CSV table of C-alpha atoms in Angstrom, one decimal:
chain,number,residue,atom,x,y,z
U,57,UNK,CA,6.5,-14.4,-18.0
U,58,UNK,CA,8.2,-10.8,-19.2
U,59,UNK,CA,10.1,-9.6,-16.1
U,60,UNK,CA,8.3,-7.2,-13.9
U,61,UNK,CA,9.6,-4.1,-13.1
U,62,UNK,CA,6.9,-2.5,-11.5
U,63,UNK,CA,3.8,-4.3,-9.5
U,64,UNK,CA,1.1,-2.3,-8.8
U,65,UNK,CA,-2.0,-3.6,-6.5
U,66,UNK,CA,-5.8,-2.6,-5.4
U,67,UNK,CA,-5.5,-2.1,-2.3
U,68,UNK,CA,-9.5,-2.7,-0.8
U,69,UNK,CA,-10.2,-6.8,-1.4
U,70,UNK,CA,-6.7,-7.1,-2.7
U,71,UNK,CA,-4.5,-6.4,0.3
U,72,UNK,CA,-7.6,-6.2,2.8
U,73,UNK,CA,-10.7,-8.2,2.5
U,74,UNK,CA,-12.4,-5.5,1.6
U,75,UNK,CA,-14.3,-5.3,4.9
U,76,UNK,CA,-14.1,-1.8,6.3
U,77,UNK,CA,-14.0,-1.0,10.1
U,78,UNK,CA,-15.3,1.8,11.1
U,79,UNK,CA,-14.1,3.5,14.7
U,80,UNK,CA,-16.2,5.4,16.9
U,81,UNK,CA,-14.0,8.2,16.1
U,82,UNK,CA,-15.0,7.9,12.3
U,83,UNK,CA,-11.7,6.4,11.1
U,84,UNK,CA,-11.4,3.7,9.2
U,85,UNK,CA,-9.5,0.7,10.3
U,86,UNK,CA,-8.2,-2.6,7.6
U,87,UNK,CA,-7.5,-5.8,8.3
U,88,UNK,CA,-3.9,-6.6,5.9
U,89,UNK,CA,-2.5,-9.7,5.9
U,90,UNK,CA,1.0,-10.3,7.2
U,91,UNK,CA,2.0,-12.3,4.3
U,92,UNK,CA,1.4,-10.0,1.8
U,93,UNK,CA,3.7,-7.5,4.1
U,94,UNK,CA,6.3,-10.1,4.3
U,95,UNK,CA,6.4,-10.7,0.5
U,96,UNK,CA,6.9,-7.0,-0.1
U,97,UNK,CA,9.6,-7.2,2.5
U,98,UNK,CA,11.5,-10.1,0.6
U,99,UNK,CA,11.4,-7.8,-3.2
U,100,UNK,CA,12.9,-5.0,-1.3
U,101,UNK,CA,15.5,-7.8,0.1
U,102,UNK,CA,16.1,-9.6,-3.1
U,103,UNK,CA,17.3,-6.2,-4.9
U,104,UNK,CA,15.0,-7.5,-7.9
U,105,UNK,CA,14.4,-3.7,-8.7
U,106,UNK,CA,10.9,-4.2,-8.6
U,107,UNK,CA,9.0,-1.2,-8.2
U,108,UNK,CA,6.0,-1.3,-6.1
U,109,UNK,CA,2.7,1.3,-5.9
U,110,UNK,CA,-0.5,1.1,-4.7
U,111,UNK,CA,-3.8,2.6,-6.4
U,112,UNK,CA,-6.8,2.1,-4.6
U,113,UNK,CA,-10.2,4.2,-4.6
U,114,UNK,CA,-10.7,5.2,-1.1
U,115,UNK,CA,-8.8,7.5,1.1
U,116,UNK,CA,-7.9,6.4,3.9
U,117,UNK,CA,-4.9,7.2,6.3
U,118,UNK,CA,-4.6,3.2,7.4
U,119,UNK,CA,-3.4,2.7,3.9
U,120,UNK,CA,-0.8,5.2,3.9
U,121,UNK,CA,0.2,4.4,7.6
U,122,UNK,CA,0.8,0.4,6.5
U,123,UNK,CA,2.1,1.4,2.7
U,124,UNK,CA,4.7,3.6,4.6
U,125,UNK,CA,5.5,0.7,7.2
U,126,UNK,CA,6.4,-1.4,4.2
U,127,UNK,CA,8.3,0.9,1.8
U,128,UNK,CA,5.7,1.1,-1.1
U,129,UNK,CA,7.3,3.4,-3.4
U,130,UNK,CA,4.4,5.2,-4.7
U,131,UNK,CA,0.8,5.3,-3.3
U,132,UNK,CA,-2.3,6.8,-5.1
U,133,UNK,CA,-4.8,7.2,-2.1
U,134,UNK,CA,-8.4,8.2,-2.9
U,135,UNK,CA,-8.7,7.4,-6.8
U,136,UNK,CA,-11.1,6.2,-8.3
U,137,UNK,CA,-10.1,6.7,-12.6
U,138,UNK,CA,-7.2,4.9,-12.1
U,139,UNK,CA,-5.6,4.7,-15.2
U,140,UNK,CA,-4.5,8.2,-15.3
U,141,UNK,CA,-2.1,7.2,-11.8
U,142,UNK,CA,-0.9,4.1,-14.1
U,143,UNK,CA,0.1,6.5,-16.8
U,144,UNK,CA,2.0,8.7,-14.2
U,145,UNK,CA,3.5,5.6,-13.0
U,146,UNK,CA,4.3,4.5,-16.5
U,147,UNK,CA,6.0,7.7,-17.4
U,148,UNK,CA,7.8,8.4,-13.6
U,149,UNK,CA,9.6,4.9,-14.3
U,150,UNK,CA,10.0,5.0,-17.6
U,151,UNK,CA,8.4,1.4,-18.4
U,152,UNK,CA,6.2,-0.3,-20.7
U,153,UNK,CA,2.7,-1.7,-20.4
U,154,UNK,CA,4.1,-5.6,-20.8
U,155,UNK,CA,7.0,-4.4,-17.5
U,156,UNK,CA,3.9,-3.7,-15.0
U,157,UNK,CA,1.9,-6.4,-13.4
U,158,UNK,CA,-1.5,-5.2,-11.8
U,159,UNK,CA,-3.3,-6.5,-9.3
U,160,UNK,CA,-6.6,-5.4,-9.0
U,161,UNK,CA,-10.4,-7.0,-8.0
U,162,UNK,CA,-13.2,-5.0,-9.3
U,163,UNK,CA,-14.9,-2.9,-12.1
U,164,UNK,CA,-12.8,0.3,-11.9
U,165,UNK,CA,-9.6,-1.9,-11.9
U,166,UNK,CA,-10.5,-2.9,-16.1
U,167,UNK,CA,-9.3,0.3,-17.6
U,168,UNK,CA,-5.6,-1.1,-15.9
U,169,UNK,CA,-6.2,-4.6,-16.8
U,170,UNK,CA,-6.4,-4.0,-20.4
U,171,UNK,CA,-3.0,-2.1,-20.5
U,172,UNK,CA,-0.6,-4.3,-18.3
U,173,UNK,CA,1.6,-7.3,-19.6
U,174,UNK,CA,0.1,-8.6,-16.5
U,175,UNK,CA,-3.3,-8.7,-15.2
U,176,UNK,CA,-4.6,-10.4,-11.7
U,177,UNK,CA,-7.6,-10.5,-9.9
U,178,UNK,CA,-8.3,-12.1,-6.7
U,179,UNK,CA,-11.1,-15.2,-7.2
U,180,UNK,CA,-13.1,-12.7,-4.6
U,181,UNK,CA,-13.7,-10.6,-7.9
U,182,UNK,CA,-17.0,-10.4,-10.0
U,183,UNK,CA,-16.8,-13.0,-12.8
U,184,UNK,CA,-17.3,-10.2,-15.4
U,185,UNK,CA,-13.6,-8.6,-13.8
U,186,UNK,CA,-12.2,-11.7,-13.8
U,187,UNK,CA,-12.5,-12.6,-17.7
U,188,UNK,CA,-10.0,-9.3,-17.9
U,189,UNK,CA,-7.4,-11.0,-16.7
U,190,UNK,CA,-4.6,-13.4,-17.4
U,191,UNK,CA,-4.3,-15.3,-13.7
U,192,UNK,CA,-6.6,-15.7,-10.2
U,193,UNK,CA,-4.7,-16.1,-7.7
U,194,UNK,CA,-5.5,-19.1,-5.4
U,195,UNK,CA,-5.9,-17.0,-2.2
U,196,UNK,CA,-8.4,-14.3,-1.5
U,197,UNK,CA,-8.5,-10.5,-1.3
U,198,UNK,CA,-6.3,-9.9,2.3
U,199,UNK,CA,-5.5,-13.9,2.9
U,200,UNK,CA,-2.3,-14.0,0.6
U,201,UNK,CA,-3.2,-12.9,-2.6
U,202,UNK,CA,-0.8,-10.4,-3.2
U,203,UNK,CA,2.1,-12.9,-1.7
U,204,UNK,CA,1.4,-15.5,-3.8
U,205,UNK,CA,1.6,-13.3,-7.0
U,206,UNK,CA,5.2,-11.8,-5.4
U,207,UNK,CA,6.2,-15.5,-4.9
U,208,UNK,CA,5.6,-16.1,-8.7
U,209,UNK,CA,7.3,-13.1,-9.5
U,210,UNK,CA,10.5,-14.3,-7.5
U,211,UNK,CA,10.2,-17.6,-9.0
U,212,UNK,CA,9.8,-15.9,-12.9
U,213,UNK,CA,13.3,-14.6,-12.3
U,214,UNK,CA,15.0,-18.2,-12.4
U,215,UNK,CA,15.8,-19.2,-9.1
U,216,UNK,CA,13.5,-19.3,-6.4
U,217,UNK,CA,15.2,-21.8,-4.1
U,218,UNK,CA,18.2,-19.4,-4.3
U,219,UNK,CA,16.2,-16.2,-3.7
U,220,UNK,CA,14.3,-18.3,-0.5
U,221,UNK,CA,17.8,-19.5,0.6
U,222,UNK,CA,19.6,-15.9,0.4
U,223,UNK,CA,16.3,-14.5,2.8
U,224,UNK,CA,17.3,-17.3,4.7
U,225,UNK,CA,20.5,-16.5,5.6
U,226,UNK,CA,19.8,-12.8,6.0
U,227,UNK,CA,17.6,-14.5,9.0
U,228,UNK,CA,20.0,-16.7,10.5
């Protein structure tokens, strides 16, 4: 695996389950899962340099509210022609397509998956996204998807029992 320098994810059946809430208010409320949030919380620990941004189709203040909480650096809320925020991404950090790993789970996410050194889906996506990318993940949209691709990333760069041992002793 290239190293990564910037991982980008859906966020709707990639960080959520793709179920939406809605409030009697008219907000819209997500269920993320906790792991993900912890694995985004062990890049920024590492100091990997990772860059991390989200692109997802709907606008929604919930996904700003929980990208803020865990220090996302860039968020495109609301878009649904995504590759033209991957470009602006592309060019803001300077990076090549084979740097960027993209996580993504449905038909608008293929214009990204043809572009990036690395292209997920979650095994929640249609078959005919799928076959755009290089790796499933194991774990669903919103159960540990995005956490499992983090821990591969972390393991890609040589030493994962040091990296798990070094978060370790930050905890202790």
């Amino acid at each position: 695996m290239q190293p990564i320098k910037l991982l980008i994810c859906d966020v709707d059946g990639v960080l959520t389950d793709g179920k939406l809430i809605y409030m009697t208010n008219g907000e819209e409320a997500k269920n993320f899962s906790v792991l993900d949030g912890v694995g985004f919380h062990m890049l920024n620990r590492l100091g990997f340099n990772i860059k991390t941004a989200w692109i997802t189709g709907r606008e929604c203040a919930t996904t700003a509210h929980r990208a803020n909480k865990l220090k996302i650096d860039k968020v495109y809320n609301g878009v649904i022609e995504k590759i033209e925020s991957y470009n602006d991404l592309k060019k803001e950090y300077n990076l090549e397509d084979h740097e960027i790993c993209f996580i993504g789970d449905d038909i608008i996410d293929i214009p990204i998956f043809e572009k990036v050194g690395l292209a997920i889906s979650v095994p929640n996506a249609p078959d005919y996204v799928i076959k755009y990318t290089h790796y499933t993940t194991t774990k669903a949209g919103g159960e540990g998807a995005v956490r499992e691709v983090i821990d591969l990333i972390i393991e890609s760069r040589g030493d994962f029992d040091g990296s798990i041992n070094k978060l370790l002793s930050d905890l202790r």
